[in-house]
Amino acid sequence: MHGNFLMRNMRETGQPGSCPRATQDLDFNLDNRQDALDTKMYGPANPQLDETGGNQQFWQQYADKFNDSTQNVMQMRCGNCSFFDRSSSILQCIEEGIGDEADPELSVEAGELGYCQALDFKCASMRVCMVWAGRV
């Protein structure tokens, strides 16, 4: 998967290994994230509410879409999706994109941020979307 990312970015930027636009351009990233929210059930909004049952409605809708149990679909997180990239080069790109507006390293680690290669946006490891694909 990482090789596909490098080739795609080489085609888009002409430079191998350059940062994906979504890691550098906040508006572009937010547009792509909004699209994931609107069309791919990206969520839940606050994964910490899973422990108290606060996201039960979200997970039930998700389970219905996959025709599976909530217990199973709650394991299908961005963090274990084959499209989720937390390679050192991507984490560096995300930190560079955050810049001086916050502590980049702390921001990346607090949300366990990574880059979704399928939907082209930065996402948090504890969320999920409809294009989830498990690792082989």
XYZ file of N, CA and C in Angstrom:
408
model
N 0.827 -1.189 0.000
C 0.000 0.000 0.000
C 0.871 1.253 0.000
N 1.946 1.242 0.771
C 2.813 2.409 0.854
C 3.394 2.740 -0.514
N 3.715 1.731 -1.305
C 4.247 1.957 -2.644
C 3.239 2.685 -3.525
N 1.942 2.333 -3.406
C 0.906 3.015 -4.176
C 0.844 4.484 -3.798
N 0.967 4.787 -2.517
C 0.963 6.163 -2.043
C 2.099 6.945 -2.685
N 3.296 6.367 -2.689
C 4.453 7.063 -3.262
C 4.268 7.288 -4.754
N 3.755 6.295 -5.463
C 3.558 6.448 -6.905
C 2.478 7.478 -7.200
N 1.376 7.461 -6.442
C 0.302 8.422 -6.658
C 0.806 9.833 -6.423
N 1.572 10.031 -5.345
C 2.079 11.362 -5.068
C 3.116 11.798 -6.084
N 3.856 10.849 -6.604
C 4.827 11.199 -7.634
C 4.086 11.705 -8.879
N 2.976 11.055 -9.220
C 2.183 11.512 -10.366
C 1.576 12.882 -10.095
N 1.075 13.110 -8.867
C 0.406 14.366 -8.546
C 1.378 15.529 -8.384
N 2.561 15.280 -7.847
C 3.474 16.362 -7.528
C 4.739 16.353 -8.364
N 5.011 15.223 -9.004
C 6.242 15.114 -9.770
C 7.455 14.793 -8.907
N 7.260 14.675 -7.606
C 8.363 14.390 -6.697
C 8.046 13.144 -5.880
N 8.927 12.149 -5.918
C 8.674 10.933 -5.137
C 8.687 11.237 -3.647
N 7.746 10.647 -2.939
C 7.739 10.744 -1.483
C 7.301 12.077 -0.925
N 6.776 12.982 -1.759
C 6.338 14.262 -1.216
C 5.068 14.064 -0.392
N 4.788 15.027 0.454
C 3.635 14.921 1.352
C 2.316 15.015 0.593
N 1.331 14.210 0.990
C -0.001 14.348 0.396
C -0.566 15.739 0.707
N -1.288 16.280 -0.236
C -1.852 17.625 -0.083
C -2.666 17.758 1.204
N -3.425 16.716 1.559
C -4.292 16.779 2.741
C -3.500 16.971 4.039
N -2.237 16.595 4.043
C -1.431 16.774 5.257
C -0.883 18.188 5.371
N -0.946 18.954 4.286
C -0.381 20.295 4.265
C -1.425 21.395 4.120
N -2.550 21.083 3.525
C -3.583 22.064 3.182
C -4.823 21.792 4.050
N -5.001 22.595 5.090
C -6.083 22.378 6.056
C -7.458 22.397 5.396
N -7.713 23.357 4.521
C -9.029 23.436 3.876
C -9.312 22.205 3.023
N -8.324 21.750 2.271
C -8.469 20.546 1.448
C -8.752 19.336 2.337
N -7.999 19.213 3.431
C -8.201 18.118 4.369
C -9.610 18.160 4.967
N -10.061 19.351 5.372
C -11.393 19.486 5.970
C -12.493 19.157 4.961
N -12.307 19.561 3.708
C -13.289 19.215 2.670
C -13.382 17.702 2.493
N -12.235 17.037 2.452
C -12.235 15.581 2.285
C -12.798 14.881 3.515
N -12.501 15.415 4.701
C -13.065 14.824 5.919
C -14.580 14.998 5.933
N -15.052 16.180 5.535
C -16.499 16.410 5.497
C -17.174 15.451 4.526
N -16.523 15.199 3.390
C -17.059 14.237 2.437
C -17.140 12.839 3.068
N -16.124 12.475 3.844
C -16.139 11.182 4.538
C -17.270 11.129 5.562
N -17.516 12.232 6.243
C -18.627 12.301 7.197
C -19.971 12.170 6.476
N -20.099 12.866 5.338
C -21.366 12.911 4.612
C -21.677 11.634 3.845
N -20.639 10.972 3.332
C -20.897 9.852 2.416
C -20.339 8.503 2.864
N -19.440 8.478 3.855
C -18.778 7.228 4.236
C -18.940 6.870 5.713
N -19.849 7.543 6.402
C -20.115 7.284 7.825
C -18.850 7.364 8.685
N -17.979 8.339 8.400
C -16.784 8.522 9.224
C -17.225 8.914 10.625
N -16.748 8.190 11.610
C -17.138 8.469 12.986
C -16.653 7.362 13.903
N -17.135 7.302 15.085
C -18.059 8.246 15.708
C -17.352 9.550 16.058
N -18.134 10.581 16.320
C -17.571 11.904 16.600
C -16.642 11.870 17.810
N -17.029 11.134 18.839
C -16.208 11.039 20.053
C -16.063 9.566 20.440
N -15.013 8.904 19.964
C -14.841 7.478 20.263
C -14.762 7.159 21.755
N -14.416 8.129 22.583
C -14.335 7.870 24.022
C -15.702 7.536 24.617
N -16.773 7.921 23.931
C -18.114 7.603 24.423
C -18.486 6.136 24.213
N -17.659 5.388 23.469
C -17.927 3.961 23.266
C -18.005 3.224 24.598
N -17.137 3.594 25.517
C -17.067 2.894 26.813
C -18.342 3.043 27.629
N -19.067 4.139 27.444
C -20.284 4.373 28.225
C -21.558 4.098 27.435
N -21.404 3.631 26.184
C -22.568 3.354 25.348
C -23.105 4.581 24.633
N -22.405 5.699 24.743
C -22.868 6.941 24.135
C -22.879 6.937 22.614
N -22.204 5.981 22.000
C -22.173 5.902 20.542
C -22.982 4.726 20.005
N -23.840 4.166 20.831
C -24.572 2.956 20.452
C -25.378 3.145 19.168
N -26.013 4.296 18.996
C -26.814 4.530 17.787
C -25.925 4.527 16.540
N -24.762 5.192 16.620
C -23.831 5.187 15.496
C -23.433 3.757 15.150
N -23.026 2.980 16.147
C -22.534 1.631 15.892
C -23.644 0.703 15.394
N -24.864 0.916 15.852
C -25.974 0.092 15.359
C -26.226 0.375 13.878
N -26.206 1.648 13.491
C -26.375 1.987 12.071
C -25.248 1.376 11.233
N -24.049 1.424 11.771
C -22.891 0.867 11.083
C -23.027 -0.647 10.945
N -23.448 -1.301 12.019
C -23.649 -2.757 11.993
C -24.725 -3.127 10.977
N -25.775 -2.333 10.917
C -26.842 -2.590 9.941
C -26.308 -2.494 8.516
N -25.455 -1.513 8.244
C -24.863 -1.354 6.902
C -24.020 -2.566 6.519
N -23.293 -3.123 7.488
C -22.419 -4.261 7.227
C -23.109 -5.597 7.476
N -24.373 -5.544 7.919
C -25.101 -6.765 8.248
C -24.289 -7.627 9.211
N -23.848 -6.997 10.300
C -22.980 -7.649 11.277
C -23.381 -7.153 12.666
N -22.725 -7.657 13.672
C -23.016 -7.237 15.046
C -22.251 -5.956 15.390
N -22.773 -5.215 16.335
C -22.052 -4.010 16.784
C -20.716 -4.401 17.388
N -20.670 -5.521 18.065
C -19.420 -5.981 18.670
C -18.337 -6.165 17.604
N -18.693 -6.735 16.471
C -17.716 -6.937 15.397
C -17.321 -5.637 14.713
N -18.298 -4.805 14.361
C -17.956 -3.593 13.620
C -17.192 -2.589 14.475
N -17.333 -2.663 15.787
C -16.579 -1.759 16.664
C -15.084 -2.061 16.640
N -14.713 -3.193 16.064
C -13.298 -3.546 15.919
C -12.713 -3.044 14.593
N -13.550 -2.537 13.721
C -13.132 -2.112 12.381
C -12.736 -0.637 12.414
N -11.606 -0.349 12.991
C -11.170 1.038 13.197
C -10.165 1.479 12.136
N -10.070 2.783 11.963
C -9.073 3.327 11.033
C -7.681 2.788 11.371
N -7.393 2.667 12.643
C -6.074 2.225 13.078
C -5.698 0.832 12.607
N -6.684 -0.014 12.271
C -6.347 -1.343 11.763
C -6.841 -1.541 10.329
N -7.020 -0.441 9.629
C -7.429 -0.463 8.228
C -6.185 -0.455 7.337
N -6.243 -1.173 6.242
C -5.083 -1.231 5.348
C -4.809 0.101 4.655
N -5.767 1.025 4.639
C -5.562 2.340 4.029
C -4.932 3.349 4.991
N -4.856 3.007 6.270
C -4.367 3.933 7.304
C -2.847 3.916 7.325
N -2.243 5.071 7.142
C -0.789 5.178 7.053
C -0.261 6.022 8.209
N 0.546 5.373 9.053
C 1.244 6.078 10.142
C 2.746 5.849 10.016
N 3.203 5.769 8.788
C 4.641 5.611 8.567
C 5.353 6.870 9.059
N 6.629 6.744 9.324
C 7.377 7.893 9.836
C 7.332 9.061 8.857
N 7.353 8.790 7.562
C 7.312 9.890 6.593
C 5.956 10.594 6.611
N 4.872 9.845 6.756
C 3.540 10.462 6.830
C 3.394 11.248 8.125
N 3.852 10.695 9.243
C 3.749 11.429 10.508
C 4.535 12.731 10.440
N 5.663 12.709 9.777
C 6.446 13.938 9.600
C 5.662 14.933 8.742
N 5.031 14.464 7.696
C 4.204 15.335 6.855
C 3.081 15.974 7.668
N 2.402 15.166 8.488
C 1.295 15.684 9.297
C 1.814 16.732 10.278
N 2.934 16.455 10.923
C 3.503 17.408 11.873
C 3.902 18.709 11.167
N 4.499 18.597 9.987
C 4.872 19.794 9.228
C 3.631 20.604 8.871
N 2.555 19.918 8.505
C 1.319 20.594 8.132
C 0.659 21.309 9.292
N 0.818 20.785 10.506
C 0.258 21.439 11.689
C 1.028 22.710 11.988
N 2.334 22.669 11.788
C 3.171 23.861 11.953
C 3.162 24.401 13.364
N 3.123 25.711 13.469
C 3.220 26.396 14.759
C 1.880 26.622 15.444
N 0.787 26.177 14.831
C -0.525 26.441 15.399
C -0.789 25.631 16.662
N -0.079 24.558 16.844
C -0.205 23.712 18.037
C 1.094 22.927 18.148
N 1.224 22.143 19.198
C 2.381 21.269 19.316
C 2.148 20.101 18.354
N 2.868 20.087 17.223
C 2.593 19.075 16.195
C 2.692 17.645 16.694
N 3.740 17.314 17.409
C 3.925 15.938 17.866
C 2.826 15.530 18.839
N 2.483 16.432 19.747
C 1.424 16.160 20.721
C 0.080 15.986 20.015
N -0.198 16.813 19.022
C -1.459 16.725 18.284
C -1.580 15.395 17.546
N -0.503 14.970 16.913
C -0.518 13.710 16.167
C -0.733 12.539 17.113
N -0.034 12.540 18.232
C -0.142 11.421 19.176
C -1.462 11.432 19.936
N -1.972 12.598 20.297
C -3.213 12.675 21.071
C -4.375 12.044 20.306
N -4.451 12.281 19.015
C -5.521 11.708 18.213
C -5.111 10.456 17.481
N -3.887 9.999 17.729
C -3.323 8.899 16.952
C -3.646 9.120 15.479
N -3.278 10.328 15.004
C -3.567 10.701 13.626
C -2.737 9.902 12.644
N -3.327 9.665 11.519
C -2.670 9.034 10.397
C -3.277 9.605 9.135
N -2.900 9.045 8.020
C -3.388 9.512 6.723
C -4.174 8.390 6.063
N -5.399 8.694 5.643
C -6.219 7.719 4.930
C -5.902 7.824 3.445
N -5.293 6.784 2.917
C -4.925 6.767 1.501
C -6.151 6.664 0.600
N -7.222 6.065 1.077
C -8.410 5.873 0.247
C -9.213 7.159 0.091
N -9.321 7.933 1.166
C -10.169 9.126 1.137
C -9.383 10.426 1.197
N -8.068 10.339 1.251
C -7.179 11.492 1.162
C -7.469 12.553 2.232
N -7.385 12.127 3.501
C -7.477 13.071 4.601
C -6.810 12.483 5.834
N -6.517 13.369 6.795
C -5.946 12.920 8.065
C -7.089 12.405 8.918
N -6.875 11.254 9.542
C -7.940 10.696 10.365
C -7.364 10.125 11.659
N -8.263 9.923 12.597
C -7.898 9.405 13.912
C -8.058 7.887 13.934
N -7.140 7.225 14.585
C -7.106 5.757 14.574
C -8.351 5.103 15.159
N -9.042 5.751 16.079
C -10.185 5.126 16.755
C -11.518 5.345 16.041
N -11.463 5.987 14.882
C -12.693 6.163 14.116
C -12.766 5.089 13.033
N -13.826 5.124 12.232
C -14.066 4.119 11.216
C -14.830 4.768 10.061
N -14.827 4.128 8.904
C -15.676 4.581 7.794
C -16.053 3.381 6.935
N -16.907 3.631 5.961
C -17.465 2.562 5.130
C -16.454 1.932 4.165
N -15.289 2.531 3.975
C -14.322 1.914 3.062
C -13.285 1.101 3.823
N -13.553 0.856 5.116
C -12.612 0.087 5.939
C -12.255 -1.224 5.251
N -10.969 -1.502 5.235
C -10.463 -2.763 4.680
C -9.422 -3.293 5.649
N -9.651 -4.465 6.178
C -8.726 -5.050 7.155
C -7.377 -5.350 6.553
N -6.415 -5.421 7.413
C -5.066 -5.765 6.978
C -4.970 -7.244 6.713
N -4.206 -7.579 5.716
C -4.047 -8.987 5.333
C -2.890 -9.583 6.114
